[in-house]
Amino acid sequence: QVQLVESGGGLVQAGGSLRLSCATSGRTSSYYVLGWFRQAPGKEREFIAATTWSGGSTNYADSVKGRFTIARDNTKNTVYLQMNSLKPEDTTVYYCTARYGRISNNGAQYNYWGQGTQVTVSS
């Protein structure tokens, strides 16, 4: 069982930066994968990034590669999404997610989800 709580969303100007946090609790281990997805109204859920809890591997969506960075702080049981060079099209709700097993870009394979945090990028 894993509980996830996102924070750090808000309003930022295009080109700016924002860091999202996902505080985790429960049975996280080196076998868990933590990820970030986003979903805007009327659009499909979109994979952003994922990392193994051990930090051994990461995946990024092409749309955010080079701009976003996923990281974790195991001492705080927290995973972060550092977002740089933000664009208006990044505006949406961002969700933290977790699964037990290998790293994946498929949201259907994740078992635990946070409540989401709103990110709005103005132009």
Short mmCIF file of N, CA, C and O in Angstrom, two decimals:
data_model
loop_
_atom_site.label_atom_id
_atom_site.label_comp_id
_atom_site.label_asym_id
_atom_site.label_seq_id
_atom_site.Cartn_x
_atom_site.Cartn_y
_atom_site.Cartn_z
N GLN A 1 0.84 -1.18 0.00
CA GLN A 1 0.00 0.00 0.00
C GLN A 1 0.89 1.24 0.00
O GLN A 1 1.82 1.35 0.80
N VAL A 2 0.58 2.16 -0.91
CA VAL A 2 1.33 3.40 -1.03
C VAL A 2 0.34 4.56 -1.08
O VAL A 2 -0.64 4.53 -1.83
N GLN A 3 0.61 5.58 -0.31
CA GLN A 3 -0.14 6.82 -0.36
C GLN A 3 0.73 7.91 -0.96
O GLN A 3 1.92 8.01 -0.65
N LEU A 4 0.12 8.73 -1.81
CA LEU A 4 0.85 9.76 -2.53
C LEU A 4 0.12 11.09 -2.38
O LEU A 4 -1.09 11.17 -2.56
N VAL A 5 0.88 12.13 -2.07
CA VAL A 5 0.32 13.46 -1.91
C VAL A 5 1.18 14.44 -2.69
O VAL A 5 2.35 14.66 -2.33
N GLU A 6 0.61 15.05 -3.72
CA GLU A 6 1.33 16.02 -4.53
C GLU A 6 1.22 17.41 -3.93
O GLU A 6 0.24 17.74 -3.26
N SER A 7 2.21 18.23 -4.23
CA SER A 7 2.18 19.63 -3.86
C SER A 7 3.13 20.39 -4.79
O SER A 7 3.91 19.79 -5.52
N GLY A 8 3.04 21.70 -4.75
CA GLY A 8 3.94 22.53 -5.52
C GLY A 8 3.36 23.13 -6.77
O GLY A 8 4.03 23.93 -7.44
N GLY A 9 2.14 22.78 -7.12
CA GLY A 9 1.51 23.36 -8.28
C GLY A 9 1.17 24.82 -8.05
O GLY A 9 1.15 25.31 -6.92
N GLY A 10 0.88 25.51 -9.14
CA GLY A 10 0.53 26.91 -9.05
C GLY A 10 0.59 27.58 -10.39
O GLY A 10 0.62 26.93 -11.44
N LEU A 11 0.61 28.89 -10.36
CA LEU A 11 0.63 29.71 -11.56
C LEU A 11 2.05 30.22 -11.80
O LEU A 11 2.67 30.80 -10.90
N VAL A 12 2.54 29.99 -13.00
CA VAL A 12 3.87 30.46 -13.37
C VAL A 12 3.82 31.07 -14.76
O VAL A 12 2.92 30.79 -15.55
N GLN A 13 4.80 31.89 -15.05
CA GLN A 13 4.90 32.52 -16.36
C GLN A 13 5.63 31.61 -17.33
O GLN A 13 6.50 30.82 -16.94
N ALA A 14 5.26 31.68 -18.59
CA ALA A 14 5.94 30.91 -19.61
C ALA A 14 7.44 31.17 -19.56
O ALA A 14 7.89 32.31 -19.43
N GLY A 15 8.20 30.08 -19.66
CA GLY A 15 9.64 30.17 -19.54
C GLY A 15 10.15 30.00 -18.13
O GLY A 15 11.36 29.83 -17.94
N GLY A 16 9.26 30.02 -17.18
CA GLY A 16 9.65 29.89 -15.79
C GLY A 16 9.78 28.44 -15.36
O GLY A 16 9.69 27.51 -16.17
N SER A 17 9.99 28.26 -14.07
CA SER A 17 10.23 26.94 -13.51
C SER A 17 9.32 26.69 -12.33
O SER A 17 8.83 27.61 -11.67
N LEU A 18 9.11 25.42 -12.07
CA LEU A 18 8.30 24.99 -10.95
C LEU A 18 8.75 23.59 -10.56
O LEU A 18 9.11 22.79 -11.42
N ARG A 19 8.72 23.31 -9.27
CA ARG A 19 9.05 21.98 -8.80
C ARG A 19 7.87 21.38 -8.06
O ARG A 19 7.41 21.93 -7.06
N LEU A 20 7.41 20.25 -8.56
CA LEU A 20 6.36 19.51 -7.91
C LEU A 20 6.96 18.48 -6.97
O LEU A 20 8.01 17.91 -7.24
N SER A 21 6.27 18.25 -5.87
CA SER A 21 6.70 17.26 -4.91
C SER A 21 5.61 16.21 -4.73
O SER A 21 4.42 16.52 -4.82
N CYS A 22 6.03 15.02 -4.47
CA CYS A 22 5.12 13.92 -4.19
C CYS A 22 5.62 13.20 -2.96
O CYS A 22 6.62 12.47 -3.03
N ALA A 23 4.95 13.41 -1.86
CA ALA A 23 5.30 12.73 -0.62
C ALA A 23 4.67 11.35 -0.60
O ALA A 23 3.46 11.21 -0.84
N THR A 24 5.47 10.36 -0.33
CA THR A 24 5.01 8.98 -0.34
C THR A 24 5.04 8.40 1.06
O THR A 24 5.85 8.77 1.89
N SER A 25 4.15 7.47 1.28
CA SER A 25 4.15 6.70 2.51
C SER A 25 3.66 5.30 2.19
O SER A 25 2.98 5.08 1.20
N GLY A 26 4.01 4.37 3.04
CA GLY A 26 3.63 3.00 2.81
C GLY A 26 4.84 2.14 2.47
O GLY A 26 5.96 2.43 2.88
N ARG A 27 4.59 1.14 1.67
CA ARG A 27 5.59 0.11 1.45
C ARG A 27 6.42 0.35 0.19
O ARG A 27 6.50 -0.51 -0.70
N THR A 28 7.00 1.51 0.11
CA THR A 28 7.92 1.76 -0.99
C THR A 28 9.21 1.01 -0.76
O THR A 28 9.65 0.80 0.37
N SER A 29 9.83 0.63 -1.83
CA SER A 29 11.07 -0.10 -1.77
C SER A 29 11.82 0.09 -3.08
O SER A 29 11.37 0.80 -3.97
N SER A 30 12.95 -0.55 -3.20
CA SER A 30 13.73 -0.47 -4.43
C SER A 30 13.00 -1.07 -5.62
O SER A 30 13.37 -0.80 -6.76
N TYR A 31 11.97 -1.85 -5.38
CA TYR A 31 11.19 -2.45 -6.45
C TYR A 31 10.04 -1.57 -6.92
O TYR A 31 9.37 -1.91 -7.90
N TYR A 32 9.80 -0.46 -6.26
CA TYR A 32 8.73 0.44 -6.65
C TYR A 32 9.20 1.42 -7.70
O TYR A 32 10.38 1.78 -7.77
N VAL A 33 8.25 1.85 -8.52
CA VAL A 33 8.47 2.86 -9.54
C VAL A 33 7.56 4.04 -9.23
O VAL A 33 6.37 3.86 -8.96
N LEU A 34 8.10 5.23 -9.31
CA LEU A 34 7.36 6.46 -9.11
C LEU A 34 7.31 7.22 -10.42
O LEU A 34 8.33 7.33 -11.12
N GLY A 35 6.14 7.74 -10.75
CA GLY A 35 5.99 8.43 -12.02
C GLY A 35 5.12 9.67 -11.92
O GLY A 35 4.44 9.90 -10.91
N TRP A 36 5.17 10.45 -12.97
CA TRP A 36 4.34 11.64 -13.12
C TRP A 36 3.58 11.57 -14.43
O TRP A 36 4.16 11.26 -15.48
N PHE A 37 2.29 11.82 -14.36
CA PHE A 37 1.42 11.94 -15.51
C PHE A 37 0.70 13.27 -15.44
O PHE A 37 0.63 13.90 -14.39
N ARG A 38 0.13 13.67 -16.55
CA ARG A 38 -0.72 14.85 -16.57
C ARG A 38 -1.91 14.59 -17.47
O ARG A 38 -1.86 13.78 -18.40
N GLN A 39 -2.99 15.30 -17.18
CA GLN A 39 -4.21 15.12 -17.96
C GLN A 39 -5.00 16.42 -17.97
O GLN A 39 -5.42 16.91 -16.93
N ALA A 40 -5.19 16.94 -19.16
CA ALA A 40 -5.99 18.14 -19.36
C ALA A 40 -7.41 17.74 -19.73
O ALA A 40 -7.64 16.65 -20.26
N PRO A 41 -8.38 18.61 -19.47
CA PRO A 41 -9.77 18.29 -19.84
C PRO A 41 -9.89 17.98 -21.32
O PRO A 41 -9.38 18.71 -22.17
N GLY A 42 -10.58 16.88 -21.62
CA GLY A 42 -10.79 16.48 -22.99
C GLY A 42 -9.61 15.80 -23.65
O GLY A 42 -9.68 15.49 -24.85
N LYS A 43 -8.55 15.58 -22.92
CA LYS A 43 -7.37 14.95 -23.49
C LYS A 43 -7.02 13.68 -22.72
O LYS A 43 -7.44 13.48 -21.59
N GLU A 44 -6.25 12.84 -23.38
CA GLU A 44 -5.82 11.60 -22.75
C GLU A 44 -4.76 11.86 -21.70
O GLU A 44 -4.03 12.85 -21.75
N ARG A 45 -4.70 10.96 -20.75
CA ARG A 45 -3.65 11.04 -19.76
C ARG A 45 -2.29 10.84 -20.43
O ARG A 45 -2.11 9.92 -21.23
N GLU A 46 -1.36 11.68 -20.09
CA GLU A 46 -0.08 11.73 -20.77
C GLU A 46 1.05 11.39 -19.80
O GLU A 46 1.18 12.00 -18.74
N PHE A 47 1.87 10.46 -20.21
CA PHE A 47 3.05 10.13 -19.43
C PHE A 47 4.05 11.26 -19.49
O PHE A 47 4.27 11.87 -20.54
N ILE A 48 4.67 11.53 -18.36
CA ILE A 48 5.69 12.58 -18.28
C ILE A 48 7.06 11.99 -17.96
O ILE A 48 8.01 12.14 -18.73
N ALA A 49 7.16 11.33 -16.84
CA ALA A 49 8.44 10.81 -16.39
C ALA A 49 8.22 9.74 -15.34
O ALA A 49 7.19 9.70 -14.67
N ALA A 50 9.21 8.89 -15.20
CA ALA A 50 9.17 7.86 -14.17
C ALA A 50 10.58 7.53 -13.72
O ALA A 50 11.55 7.71 -14.47
N THR A 51 10.68 7.07 -12.51
CA THR A 51 11.96 6.68 -11.95
C THR A 51 11.77 5.50 -11.01
O THR A 51 10.75 5.38 -10.34
N THR A 52 12.76 4.64 -10.98
CA THR A 52 12.76 3.61 -9.96
C THR A 52 13.08 4.23 -8.61
O THR A 52 13.79 5.25 -8.52
N TRP A 53 12.54 3.65 -7.57
CA TRP A 53 12.76 4.18 -6.23
C TRP A 53 14.23 4.16 -5.86
O TRP A 53 14.71 5.00 -5.10
N SER A 54 14.94 3.20 -6.41
CA SER A 54 16.37 3.12 -6.17
C SER A 54 17.15 4.17 -6.97
O SER A 54 18.33 4.39 -6.69
N GLY A 55 16.50 4.78 -7.94
CA GLY A 55 17.17 5.76 -8.78
C GLY A 55 18.01 5.16 -9.88
O GLY A 55 18.78 5.87 -10.52
N GLY A 56 17.84 3.89 -10.13
CA GLY A 56 18.66 3.21 -11.11
C GLY A 56 18.32 3.50 -12.55
O GLY A 56 19.18 3.33 -13.43
N SER A 57 17.10 3.93 -12.82
CA SER A 57 16.70 4.21 -14.19
C SER A 57 15.59 5.24 -14.20
O SER A 57 14.85 5.39 -13.23
N THR A 58 15.49 5.95 -15.32
CA THR A 58 14.46 6.96 -15.52
C THR A 58 13.95 6.90 -16.94
O THR A 58 14.67 6.50 -17.86
N ASN A 59 12.70 7.30 -17.13
CA ASN A 59 12.10 7.47 -18.45
C ASN A 59 11.48 8.86 -18.54
O ASN A 59 10.93 9.36 -17.56
N TYR A 60 11.55 9.45 -19.73
CA TYR A 60 10.94 10.75 -19.98
C TYR A 60 10.16 10.72 -21.28
O TYR A 60 10.56 10.08 -22.25
N ALA A 61 9.04 11.42 -21.27
CA ALA A 61 8.33 11.64 -22.51
C ALA A 61 9.12 12.59 -23.39
O ALA A 61 9.80 13.50 -22.90
N ASP A 62 9.02 12.39 -24.70
CA ASP A 62 9.75 13.26 -25.62
C ASP A 62 9.34 14.72 -25.47
O ASP A 62 10.17 15.62 -25.67
N SER A 63 8.10 14.96 -25.11
CA SER A 63 7.61 16.32 -25.02
C SER A 63 8.23 17.11 -23.88
O SER A 63 8.18 18.35 -23.90
N VAL A 64 8.79 16.43 -22.91
CA VAL A 64 9.37 17.12 -21.76
C VAL A 64 10.85 16.86 -21.59
O VAL A 64 11.49 17.48 -20.73
N LYS A 65 11.39 15.97 -22.39
CA LYS A 65 12.80 15.63 -22.27
C LYS A 65 13.67 16.87 -22.49
O LYS A 65 13.48 17.62 -23.45
N GLY A 66 14.59 17.08 -21.60
CA GLY A 66 15.44 18.26 -21.65
C GLY A 66 14.90 19.43 -20.88
O GLY A 66 15.65 20.39 -20.62
N ARG A 67 13.62 19.40 -20.53
CA ARG A 67 13.01 20.47 -19.76
C ARG A 67 12.65 20.04 -18.34
O ARG A 67 12.78 20.81 -17.40
N PHE A 68 12.17 18.81 -18.21
CA PHE A 68 11.73 18.30 -16.92
C PHE A 68 12.73 17.27 -16.41
O PHE A 68 13.35 16.54 -17.20
N THR A 69 12.86 17.20 -15.11
CA THR A 69 13.72 16.24 -14.47
C THR A 69 13.01 15.61 -13.29
O THR A 69 12.46 16.32 -12.44
N ILE A 70 13.01 14.29 -13.25
CA ILE A 70 12.44 13.58 -12.11
C ILE A 70 13.59 13.19 -11.18
O ILE A 70 14.66 12.79 -11.62
N ALA A 71 13.35 13.34 -9.91
CA ALA A 71 14.35 13.01 -8.92
C ALA A 71 13.66 12.51 -7.66
O ALA A 71 12.46 12.71 -7.48
N ARG A 72 14.42 11.87 -6.82
CA ARG A 72 13.85 11.37 -5.57
C ARG A 72 14.80 11.62 -4.42
O ARG A 72 16.02 11.69 -4.61
N ASP A 73 14.23 11.78 -3.26
CA ASP A 73 14.97 11.91 -2.03
C ASP A 73 14.48 10.81 -1.11
O ASP A 73 13.42 10.94 -0.48
N ASN A 74 15.23 9.75 -1.05
CA ASN A 74 14.78 8.59 -0.29
C ASN A 74 14.71 8.86 1.22
O ASN A 74 13.90 8.24 1.91
N THR A 75 15.53 9.78 1.70
CA THR A 75 15.49 10.09 3.12
C THR A 75 14.19 10.79 3.51
O THR A 75 13.78 10.72 4.66
N LYS A 76 13.56 11.45 2.55
CA LYS A 76 12.29 12.14 2.78
C LYS A 76 11.10 11.42 2.17
O LYS A 76 9.98 11.91 2.26
N ASN A 77 11.36 10.28 1.55
CA ASN A 77 10.30 9.52 0.88
C ASN A 77 9.52 10.39 -0.10
O ASN A 77 8.29 10.33 -0.15
N THR A 78 10.24 11.17 -0.86
CA THR A 78 9.63 12.14 -1.74
C THR A 78 10.23 12.06 -3.14
O THR A 78 11.45 11.90 -3.28
N VAL A 79 9.37 12.17 -4.13
CA VAL A 79 9.81 12.26 -5.51
C VAL A 79 9.44 13.63 -6.04
O VAL A 79 8.39 14.18 -5.69
N TYR A 80 10.29 14.19 -6.88
CA TYR A 80 10.11 15.55 -7.38
C TYR A 80 10.03 15.54 -8.90
O TYR A 80 10.56 14.66 -9.57
N LEU A 81 9.38 16.55 -9.41
CA LEU A 81 9.41 16.84 -10.83
C LEU A 81 9.82 18.29 -11.00
O LEU A 81 9.04 19.19 -10.72
N GLN A 82 11.06 18.48 -11.41
CA GLN A 82 11.55 19.82 -11.69
C GLN A 82 11.19 20.18 -13.12
O GLN A 82 11.59 19.50 -14.06
N MET A 83 10.43 21.25 -13.27
CA MET A 83 9.93 21.66 -14.58
C MET A 83 10.54 23.01 -14.93
O MET A 83 10.32 24.00 -14.24
N ASN A 84 11.30 23.03 -16.00
CA ASN A 84 11.92 24.24 -16.50
C ASN A 84 11.39 24.57 -17.88
O ASN A 84 10.80 23.73 -18.56
N SER A 85 11.61 25.80 -18.30
CA SER A 85 11.17 26.26 -19.62
C SER A 85 9.70 25.92 -19.86
O SER A 85 9.33 25.39 -20.90
N LEU A 86 8.89 26.25 -18.90
CA LEU A 86 7.47 25.89 -18.97
C LEU A 86 6.77 26.63 -20.11
O LEU A 86 7.08 27.79 -20.40
N LYS A 87 5.82 25.93 -20.71
CA LYS A 87 5.05 26.45 -21.82
C LYS A 87 3.57 26.44 -21.46
O LYS A 87 3.15 25.66 -20.62
N PRO A 88 2.78 27.29 -22.10
CA PRO A 88 1.34 27.27 -21.82
C PRO A 88 0.71 25.89 -22.02
O PRO A 88 -0.23 25.54 -21.29
N GLU A 89 1.20 25.11 -22.96
CA GLU A 89 0.65 23.79 -23.19
C GLU A 89 0.97 22.81 -22.07
O GLU A 89 0.45 21.69 -22.06
N ASP A 90 1.83 23.20 -21.14
CA ASP A 90 2.07 22.38 -19.96
C ASP A 90 0.98 22.55 -18.91
O ASP A 90 1.00 21.85 -17.89
N THR A 91 0.06 23.45 -19.14
CA THR A 91 -1.02 23.71 -18.21
C THR A 91 -1.96 22.52 -18.12
O THR A 91 -2.55 22.11 -19.12
N THR A 92 -2.08 21.98 -16.93
CA THR A 92 -2.97 20.85 -16.69
C THR A 92 -2.80 20.40 -15.25
O THR A 92 -2.08 21.01 -14.47
N VAL A 93 -3.48 19.33 -14.92
CA VAL A 93 -3.34 18.71 -13.61
C VAL A 93 -2.27 17.64 -13.69
O VAL A 93 -2.30 16.79 -14.59
N TYR A 94 -1.36 17.66 -12.75
CA TYR A 94 -0.27 16.70 -12.71
C TYR A 94 -0.51 15.71 -11.57
O TYR A 94 -0.86 16.10 -10.46
N TYR A 95 -0.27 14.46 -11.88
CA TYR A 95 -0.53 13.39 -10.94
C TYR A 95 0.74 12.59 -10.67
O TYR A 95 1.49 12.27 -11.59
N CYS A 96 0.94 12.29 -9.42
CA CYS A 96 1.99 11.37 -9.01
C CYS A 96 1.41 9.97 -8.95
O CYS A 96 0.25 9.77 -8.55
N THR A 97 2.20 8.99 -9.34
CA THR A 97 1.72 7.62 -9.36
C THR A 97 2.83 6.66 -8.97
O THR A 97 4.02 7.02 -9.00
N ALA A 98 2.44 5.47 -8.61
CA ALA A 98 3.41 4.46 -8.18
C ALA A 98 2.92 3.08 -8.56
O ALA A 98 1.72 2.82 -8.67
N ARG A 99 3.87 2.20 -8.74
CA ARG A 99 3.57 0.80 -8.98
C ARG A 99 4.70 -0.06 -8.43
O ARG A 99 5.82 0.42 -8.23
N TYR A 100 4.38 -1.30 -8.21
CA TYR A 100 5.38 -2.26 -7.79
C TYR A 100 5.81 -3.05 -9.01
O TYR A 100 5.00 -3.73 -9.64
N GLY A 101 7.07 -2.93 -9.37
CA GLY A 101 7.57 -3.65 -10.52
C GLY A 101 8.51 -2.81 -11.34
O GLY A 101 9.15 -1.88 -10.84
N ARG A 102 8.58 -3.12 -12.62
CA ARG A 102 9.50 -2.44 -13.51
C ARG A 102 8.97 -1.08 -13.96
O ARG A 102 7.76 -0.82 -13.92
N ILE A 103 9.84 -0.26 -14.43
CA ILE A 103 9.48 1.07 -14.89
C ILE A 103 8.59 0.95 -16.12
O ILE A 103 8.74 0.06 -16.95
N SER A 104 7.62 1.87 -16.23
CA SER A 104 6.64 1.79 -17.29
C SER A 104 6.16 3.18 -17.68
O SER A 104 6.11 4.09 -16.85
N ASN A 105 5.78 3.33 -18.96
CA ASN A 105 5.16 4.55 -19.47
C ASN A 105 3.64 4.43 -19.56
O ASN A 105 2.97 5.38 -19.98
N ASN A 106 3.11 3.30 -19.18
CA ASN A 106 1.70 2.99 -19.33
C ASN A 106 0.97 3.25 -18.02
O ASN A 106 1.19 2.54 -17.03
N GLY A 107 0.09 4.24 -18.01
CA GLY A 107 -0.62 4.58 -16.80
C GLY A 107 -1.48 3.46 -16.25
O GLY A 107 -1.71 3.39 -15.04
N ALA A 108 -1.95 2.59 -17.12
CA ALA A 108 -2.79 1.49 -16.68
C ALA A 108 -2.04 0.50 -15.81
O ALA A 108 -2.66 -0.29 -15.10
N GLN A 109 -0.74 0.53 -15.86
CA GLN A 109 0.07 -0.39 -15.07
C GLN A 109 0.41 0.15 -13.68
O GLN A 109 1.01 -0.56 -12.89
N TYR A 110 0.03 1.38 -13.40
CA TYR A 110 0.27 1.96 -12.09
C TYR A 110 -0.93 1.76 -11.19
O TYR A 110 -2.08 1.88 -11.62
N ASN A 111 -0.66 1.48 -9.94
CA ASN A 111 -1.70 1.08 -9.01
C ASN A 111 -2.13 2.17 -8.04
O ASN A 111 -3.26 2.14 -7.53
N TYR A 112 -1.27 3.11 -7.77
CA TYR A 112 -1.53 4.13 -6.77
C TYR A 112 -1.38 5.51 -7.38
O TYR A 112 -0.45 5.76 -8.15
N TRP A 113 -2.31 6.39 -7.02
CA TRP A 113 -2.34 7.73 -7.58
C TRP A 113 -2.58 8.78 -6.51
O TRP A 113 -3.33 8.55 -5.57
N GLY A 114 -1.95 9.92 -6.68
CA GLY A 114 -2.24 11.06 -5.84
C GLY A 114 -3.46 11.80 -6.32
O GLY A 114 -4.11 11.44 -7.31
N GLN A 115 -3.80 12.86 -5.61
CA GLN A 115 -5.02 13.62 -5.92
C GLN A 115 -4.82 14.61 -7.05
O GLN A 115 -5.79 15.15 -7.58
N GLY A 116 -3.59 14.88 -7.41
CA GLY A 116 -3.28 15.82 -8.47
C GLY A 116 -2.99 17.21 -7.95
O GLY A 116 -3.48 17.62 -6.90
N THR A 117 -2.19 17.93 -8.70
CA THR A 117 -1.90 19.32 -8.39
C THR A 117 -1.93 20.13 -9.68
O THR A 117 -1.41 19.70 -10.71
N GLN A 118 -2.58 21.27 -9.63
CA GLN A 118 -2.80 22.08 -10.82
C GLN A 118 -1.58 22.92 -11.14
O GLN A 118 -1.04 23.61 -10.27
N VAL A 119 -1.17 22.88 -12.40
CA VAL A 119 -0.12 23.73 -12.91
C VAL A 119 -0.70 24.59 -14.02
O VAL A 119 -1.29 24.07 -14.97
N THR A 120 -0.55 25.89 -13.90
CA THR A 120 -1.04 26.82 -14.91
C THR A 120 0.12 27.69 -15.37
O THR A 120 0.78 28.34 -14.54
N VAL A 121 0.35 27.70 -16.67
CA VAL A 121 1.44 28.47 -17.25
C VAL A 121 0.83 29.57 -18.10
O VAL A 121 0.13 29.30 -19.08
N SER A 122 1.09 30.79 -17.75
CA SER A 122 0.57 31.93 -18.48
C SER A 122 1.53 32.34 -19.58
O SER A 122 2.74 32.13 -19.50
N SER A 123 0.99 32.96 -20.61
CA SER A 123 1.79 33.43 -21.72
C SER A 123 1.94 34.93 -21.73
O SER A 123 2.70 35.49 -22.50
#
